[in-house]
mmCIF file of C-alpha atoms in Angstrom:
data_model
loop_
_atom_site.group_PDB
_atom_site.id
_atom_site.type_symbol
_atom_site.label_atom_id
_atom_site.label_comp_id
_atom_site.label_asym_id
_atom_site.label_seq_id
_atom_site.Cartn_x
_atom_site.Cartn_y
_atom_site.Cartn_z
ATOM 1 C CA ASN A 593 41.447 -170.832 -135.163
ATOM 2 C CA LYS A 594 40.393 -172.017 -138.837
ATOM 3 C CA VAL A 595 36.652 -172.157 -137.341
ATOM 4 C CA LYS A 596 36.401 -168.390 -136.081
ATOM 5 C CA LYS A 597 37.588 -166.495 -138.932
ATOM 6 C CA ALA A 598 35.191 -169.104 -141.207
ATOM 7 C CA ASN A 599 32.019 -167.522 -139.002
ATOM 8 C CA LYS A 600 33.939 -164.201 -139.168
ATOM 9 C CA LYS A 601 33.689 -164.295 -142.611
ATOM 10 C CA LEU A 602 30.601 -165.655 -143.265
ATOM 11 C CA ARG A 603 28.848 -163.167 -140.113
ATOM 12 C CA ARG A 604 30.476 -160.442 -142.135
ATOM 13 C CA TYR A 605 29.231 -161.820 -146.267
ATOM 14 C CA VAL A 606 25.199 -162.664 -144.584
ATOM 15 C CA GLU A 607 25.102 -158.926 -142.779
ATOM 16 C CA SER A 608 27.189 -157.101 -145.967
ATOM 17 C CA HIS A 609 24.405 -158.971 -148.491
ATOM 18 C CA GLU A 610 21.959 -156.461 -150.404
ATOM 19 C CA HIS A 611 19.083 -157.926 -148.944
ATOM 20 C CA SER A 612 20.440 -158.068 -145.504
ATOM 21 C CA ILE A 613 20.827 -154.000 -145.478
ATOM 22 C CA LYS A 614 17.589 -153.754 -147.672
ATOM 23 C CA ILE A 615 15.347 -155.603 -144.387
ATOM 24 C CA LYS A 616 17.795 -152.951 -142.537
ATOM 25 C CA ALA A 617 17.541 -150.236 -144.049
ATOM 26 C CA GLY A 618 13.497 -150.478 -144.012
ATOM 27 C CA ILE A 619 13.312 -150.936 -139.921
ATOM 28 C CA MET A 620 15.050 -148.135 -139.496
ATOM 29 C CA ILE A 621 13.083 -145.878 -142.283
ATOM 30 C CA ASP A 622 10.076 -146.758 -140.299
ATOM 31 C CA HIS A 623 11.105 -146.275 -137.048
ATOM 32 C CA PHE A 624 12.169 -143.111 -138.153
ATOM 33 C CA MET A 625 8.642 -141.959 -140.094
ATOM 34 C CA THR A 626 7.019 -143.230 -136.957
ATOM 35 C CA SER A 627 8.308 -143.303 -133.591
ATOM 36 C CA VAL A 628 10.511 -139.789 -134.219
ATOM 37 C CA ILE A 629 8.622 -137.856 -136.933
ATOM 38 C CA GLY A 630 5.454 -140.191 -136.655
ATOM 39 C CA ALA A 631 5.698 -138.232 -132.858
ATOM 40 C CA ARG A 632 7.269 -135.254 -133.956
ATOM 41 C CA LYS A 633 10.133 -135.636 -131.961
ATOM 42 C CA MET A 634 12.074 -131.831 -132.223
ATOM 43 C CA ASP A 635 8.840 -130.452 -132.975
ATOM 44 C CA GLY A 636 9.716 -132.946 -136.501
ATOM 45 C CA LEU A 637 12.748 -131.320 -136.923
ATOM 46 C CA ALA A 638 14.649 -134.460 -136.073
ATOM 47 C CA ARG A 639 17.506 -135.864 -137.985
ATOM 48 C CA ALA A 640 18.998 -139.965 -137.983
ATOM 49 C CA MET A 641 23.006 -140.824 -138.284
ATOM 50 C CA VAL A 642 23.623 -143.897 -139.111
ATOM 51 C CA VAL A 643 26.673 -145.984 -139.205
ATOM 52 C CA THR A 644 28.323 -148.339 -140.639
ATOM 53 C CA ASP A 645 31.187 -150.635 -141.454
ATOM 54 C CA GLY A 646 32.991 -149.196 -144.283
ATOM 55 C CA ILE A 647 32.535 -147.233 -148.250
ATOM 56 C CA MET A 648 31.048 -149.647 -149.416
ATOM 57 C CA ARG A 649 28.284 -150.666 -146.567
ATOM 58 C CA ALA A 650 27.638 -147.262 -146.084
ATOM 59 C CA ILE A 651 27.039 -146.777 -150.026
ATOM 60 C CA ASP A 652 24.548 -149.890 -150.324
ATOM 61 C CA TYR A 653 22.626 -148.027 -147.645
ATOM 62 C CA TYR A 654 22.235 -145.287 -149.343
ATOM 63 C CA TYR A 655 20.845 -147.107 -152.412
ATOM 64 C CA ALA A 656 18.907 -148.394 -150.114
ATOM 65 C CA PHE A 657 17.601 -146.306 -148.486
ATOM 66 C CA CYS A 658 16.409 -143.828 -151.556
ATOM 67 C CA GLU A 659 14.595 -146.653 -153.048
ATOM 68 C CA TYR A 660 12.794 -147.741 -149.783
ATOM 69 C CA LEU A 661 11.786 -143.817 -148.884
ATOM 70 C CA ASP A 662 10.626 -143.686 -152.984
ATOM 71 C CA GLU A 663 9.064 -146.930 -153.079
ATOM 72 C CA ILE A 664 6.551 -145.503 -149.650
ATOM 73 C CA LYS A 665 6.208 -142.466 -151.498
ATOM 74 C CA SER A 666 8.471 -140.879 -148.412
ATOM 75 C CA PRO A 667 10.399 -136.646 -149.535
ATOM 76 C CA TYR A 668 12.861 -136.979 -147.606
ATOM 77 C CA LYS A 669 16.229 -138.066 -148.744
ATOM 78 C CA PRO A 670 19.771 -139.645 -147.383
ATOM 79 C CA ILE A 671 22.953 -138.365 -147.451
ATOM 80 C CA ILE A 672 26.454 -140.050 -147.163
ATOM 81 C CA ALA A 673 29.515 -138.980 -146.118
ATOM 82 C CA PHE A 674 33.004 -140.904 -146.479
ATOM 83 C CA SER A 675 36.816 -140.099 -147.416
ATOM 84 C CA GLY A 676 38.340 -140.270 -151.128
ATOM 85 C CA GLU A 677 38.005 -142.182 -154.151
ATOM 86 C CA LYS A 678 36.237 -145.553 -154.131
ATOM 87 C CA GLU A 679 34.906 -148.003 -156.566
ATOM 88 C CA TYR A 680 31.424 -149.348 -156.683
ATOM 89 C CA LYS A 681 29.665 -151.387 -158.905
ATOM 90 C CA GLY A 682 32.438 -150.725 -161.775
ATOM 91 C CA LYS A 683 32.419 -146.844 -161.517
ATOM 92 C CA LYS A 684 34.594 -144.752 -159.001
ATOM 93 C CA VAL A 685 32.749 -142.771 -157.304
ATOM 94 C CA THR A 686 32.535 -140.080 -153.692
ATOM 95 C CA GLU A 687 30.602 -138.336 -151.747
ATOM 96 C CA SER A 688 30.141 -135.526 -153.674
ATOM 97 C CA THR A 689 29.342 -137.512 -157.088
ATOM 98 C CA ILE A 690 26.540 -139.511 -155.235
ATOM 99 C CA ASN A 691 24.727 -136.398 -153.165
ATOM 100 C CA GLY A 692 25.004 -134.025 -155.890
ATOM 101 C CA PHE A 693 26.725 -131.352 -153.989
ATOM 102 C CA PRO A 694 30.109 -130.931 -153.020
ATOM 103 C CA SER A 695 31.772 -132.346 -149.324
ATOM 104 C CA SER A 696 31.796 -128.930 -148.461
ATOM 105 C CA GLU A 697 27.888 -128.718 -148.405
ATOM 106 C CA ILE A 698 26.819 -131.588 -146.398
ATOM 107 C CA THR A 699 27.202 -130.041 -142.687
ATOM 108 C CA ASP A 700 24.262 -127.208 -144.310
ATOM 109 C CA ARG A 701 21.953 -129.714 -146.190
ATOM 110 C CA ILE A 702 21.553 -132.588 -143.470
ATOM 111 C CA GLN A 703 20.430 -128.898 -141.703
ATOM 112 C CA GLU A 704 17.439 -128.833 -144.616
ATOM 113 C CA ASP A 705 14.427 -130.518 -145.960
ATOM 114 C CA PRO A 706 14.402 -132.619 -147.818
ATOM 115 C CA TYR A 707 17.798 -134.548 -146.058
ATOM 116 C CA ARG A 708 16.706 -136.159 -143.167
ATOM 117 C CA PHE A 709 19.660 -139.642 -143.069
ATOM 118 C CA LEU A 710 23.451 -139.256 -142.391
ATOM 119 C CA ILE A 711 24.908 -142.328 -143.694
ATOM 120 C CA VAL A 712 28.386 -142.334 -142.118
ATOM 121 C CA ALA A 713 31.348 -144.784 -143.206
ATOM 122 C CA ASP A 714 33.724 -143.100 -139.901
ATOM 123 C CA LYS A 715 33.155 -139.512 -141.228
ATOM 124 C CA PHE A 716 31.361 -137.740 -138.873
ATOM 125 C CA GLN A 717 31.630 -140.007 -135.588
ATOM 126 C CA THR A 718 34.265 -137.611 -133.835
ATOM 127 C CA GLY A 719 33.994 -134.388 -133.895
ATOM 128 C CA TYR A 720 30.207 -133.192 -135.169
ATOM 129 C CA ASP A 721 27.709 -131.369 -133.272
ATOM 130 C CA GLU A 722 24.571 -131.294 -135.189
ATOM 131 C CA PRO A 723 21.545 -130.030 -132.454
ATOM 132 C CA LEU A 724 19.014 -131.368 -134.799
ATOM 133 C CA LEU A 725 20.698 -134.841 -134.940
ATOM 134 C CA HIS A 726 18.034 -137.122 -132.757
ATOM 135 C CA THR A 727 18.511 -140.621 -133.743
ATOM 136 C CA MET A 728 20.664 -142.979 -133.916
ATOM 137 C CA TYR A 729 21.260 -146.617 -136.075
ATOM 138 C CA VAL A 730 24.193 -148.368 -135.887
ATOM 139 C CA ASP A 731 25.842 -151.064 -138.110
ATOM 140 C CA LYS A 732 29.459 -151.696 -136.989
ATOM 141 C CA ILE A 733 31.014 -152.879 -133.966
ATOM 142 C CA LEU A 734 31.954 -150.452 -131.519
ATOM 143 C CA PHE A 735 34.042 -150.190 -128.281
ATOM 144 C CA ASP A 736 35.872 -147.895 -126.298
ATOM 145 C CA ILE A 737 36.361 -144.020 -127.218
ATOM 146 C CA LYS A 738 34.567 -145.167 -130.609
ATOM 147 C CA ALA A 739 32.263 -146.247 -128.184
ATOM 148 C CA VAL A 740 31.490 -143.389 -126.576
ATOM 149 C CA GLN A 741 33.126 -140.312 -129.885
ATOM 150 C CA THR A 742 30.213 -142.098 -132.109
ATOM 151 C CA LEU A 743 27.143 -142.027 -129.330
ATOM 152 C CA SER A 744 27.426 -138.681 -127.862
ATOM 153 C CA ARG A 745 27.125 -136.813 -131.324
ATOM 154 C CA LEU A 746 23.095 -136.372 -129.609
ATOM 155 C CA ASN A 747 24.181 -134.918 -127.264
ATOM 156 C CA ARG A 748 24.128 -132.030 -128.315
ATOM 157 C CA SER A 749 21.240 -129.242 -126.970
ATOM 158 C CA HIS A 750 18.829 -127.889 -129.338
ATOM 159 C CA PRO A 751 15.596 -126.423 -127.236
ATOM 160 C CA LYS A 752 13.580 -128.421 -128.611
ATOM 161 C CA LYS A 753 15.427 -131.460 -128.116
ATOM 162 C CA GLU A 754 13.727 -133.539 -124.777
ATOM 163 C CA ASP A 755 14.982 -137.332 -125.539
ATOM 164 C CA THR A 756 17.205 -139.205 -128.431
ATOM 165 C CA PHE A 757 17.260 -142.417 -129.090
ATOM 166 C CA VAL A 758 20.126 -145.044 -130.732
ATOM 167 C CA LEU A 759 18.827 -148.373 -132.934
ATOM 168 C CA ASP A 760 22.027 -150.504 -132.224
ATOM 169 C CA PHE A 761 22.293 -153.004 -134.715
ATOM 170 C CA MET A 762 25.131 -154.616 -133.646
ATOM 171 C CA ASN A 763 26.790 -154.018 -130.507
ATOM 172 C CA ASP A 764 26.327 -155.552 -127.261
ATOM 173 C CA PRO A 765 24.936 -153.261 -124.461
ATOM 174 C CA ASN A 766 27.276 -154.815 -121.668
ATOM 175 C CA ASP A 767 29.956 -153.248 -124.068
ATOM 176 C CA ILE A 768 29.165 -150.133 -124.797
ATOM 177 C CA ILE A 769 28.271 -149.512 -120.768
ATOM 178 C CA LYS A 770 31.737 -151.097 -120.634
ATOM 179 C CA SER A 771 32.532 -148.458 -122.830
ATOM 180 C CA PHE A 772 31.095 -145.427 -121.356
ATOM 181 C CA SER A 773 31.935 -146.446 -117.424
ATOM 182 C CA THR A 774 35.829 -146.168 -118.459
ATOM 183 C CA TYR A 775 34.937 -142.254 -119.365
ATOM 184 C CA TYR A 776 31.659 -142.061 -117.189
ATOM 185 C CA LYS A 777 30.381 -142.323 -114.062
ATOM 186 C CA THR A 778 27.029 -143.007 -114.052
ATOM 187 C CA THR A 779 23.575 -144.523 -113.057
ATOM 188 C CA ILE A 780 22.713 -147.056 -116.051
ATOM 189 C CA LEU A 781 18.534 -147.888 -115.799
ATOM 190 C CA SER A 782 17.876 -151.075 -118.239
ATOM 191 C CA ASP A 783 15.415 -153.000 -118.930
ATOM 192 C CA GLU A 784 11.795 -152.237 -118.342
ATOM 193 C CA THR A 785 12.603 -148.807 -115.830
ATOM 194 C CA ASP A 786 10.996 -149.377 -111.885
ATOM 195 C CA PRO A 787 9.526 -146.316 -111.396
ATOM 196 C CA ASN A 788 10.197 -146.478 -107.125
ATOM 197 C CA ARG A 789 14.285 -146.603 -109.155
ATOM 198 C CA LEU A 790 13.320 -143.514 -110.071
ATOM 199 C CA ASN A 791 11.483 -141.966 -107.268
ATOM 200 C CA ASP A 792 14.522 -143.224 -104.577
ATOM 201 C CA LEU A 793 17.279 -141.681 -107.715
ATOM 202 C CA GLN A 794 15.188 -138.483 -106.786
ATOM 203 C CA THR A 795 15.816 -138.050 -103.440
ATOM 204 C CA ASP A 796 19.320 -139.550 -103.750
ATOM 205 C CA LEU A 797 19.837 -136.626 -105.802
ATOM 206 C CA GLU A 798 18.089 -134.094 -103.909
ATOM 207 C CA ASN A 799 20.059 -134.690 -100.695
#
């Protein structure tokens, strides 16, 4: 279907446009600074992952984050993670040349200030266990096992972790629930939580 293909291309162009990425980067950073750092989540130790749809998008996000963090005079910095080499604005780059340190140091560096944001293109979406990871910003379509694996990066426990948070720009909540339902049996509490439902759930659990 030509119309469907055209709409898909148009949507991809709009979502990957520099202005759109800058706006979303600002939303992510503002949320993190206010609701995560400002709320002293994990006693101020919390880190965030930004899940992007491809290497070019990840690089765009990296520079948008640097620019906005500098603009608001934040002490924090992002780290980018992707495989291989990519040509970006006429120059060949790797994650190491962008970050300014070897790829092997990424997992250690994200645990230390000033690094608070890990911006990824496929890397670290599976098999990555970082207890300090509290928040995830998703700007990529996720489905089935990939959705479960990606969002489960937040599951590593930490003595100071009492909750986690996901802000998703791309996925329909029902699609995510469907992806998880294949692998988990759980109670989904959506929209505003009714205290009575929580009391009923507690009674069921105690029984």
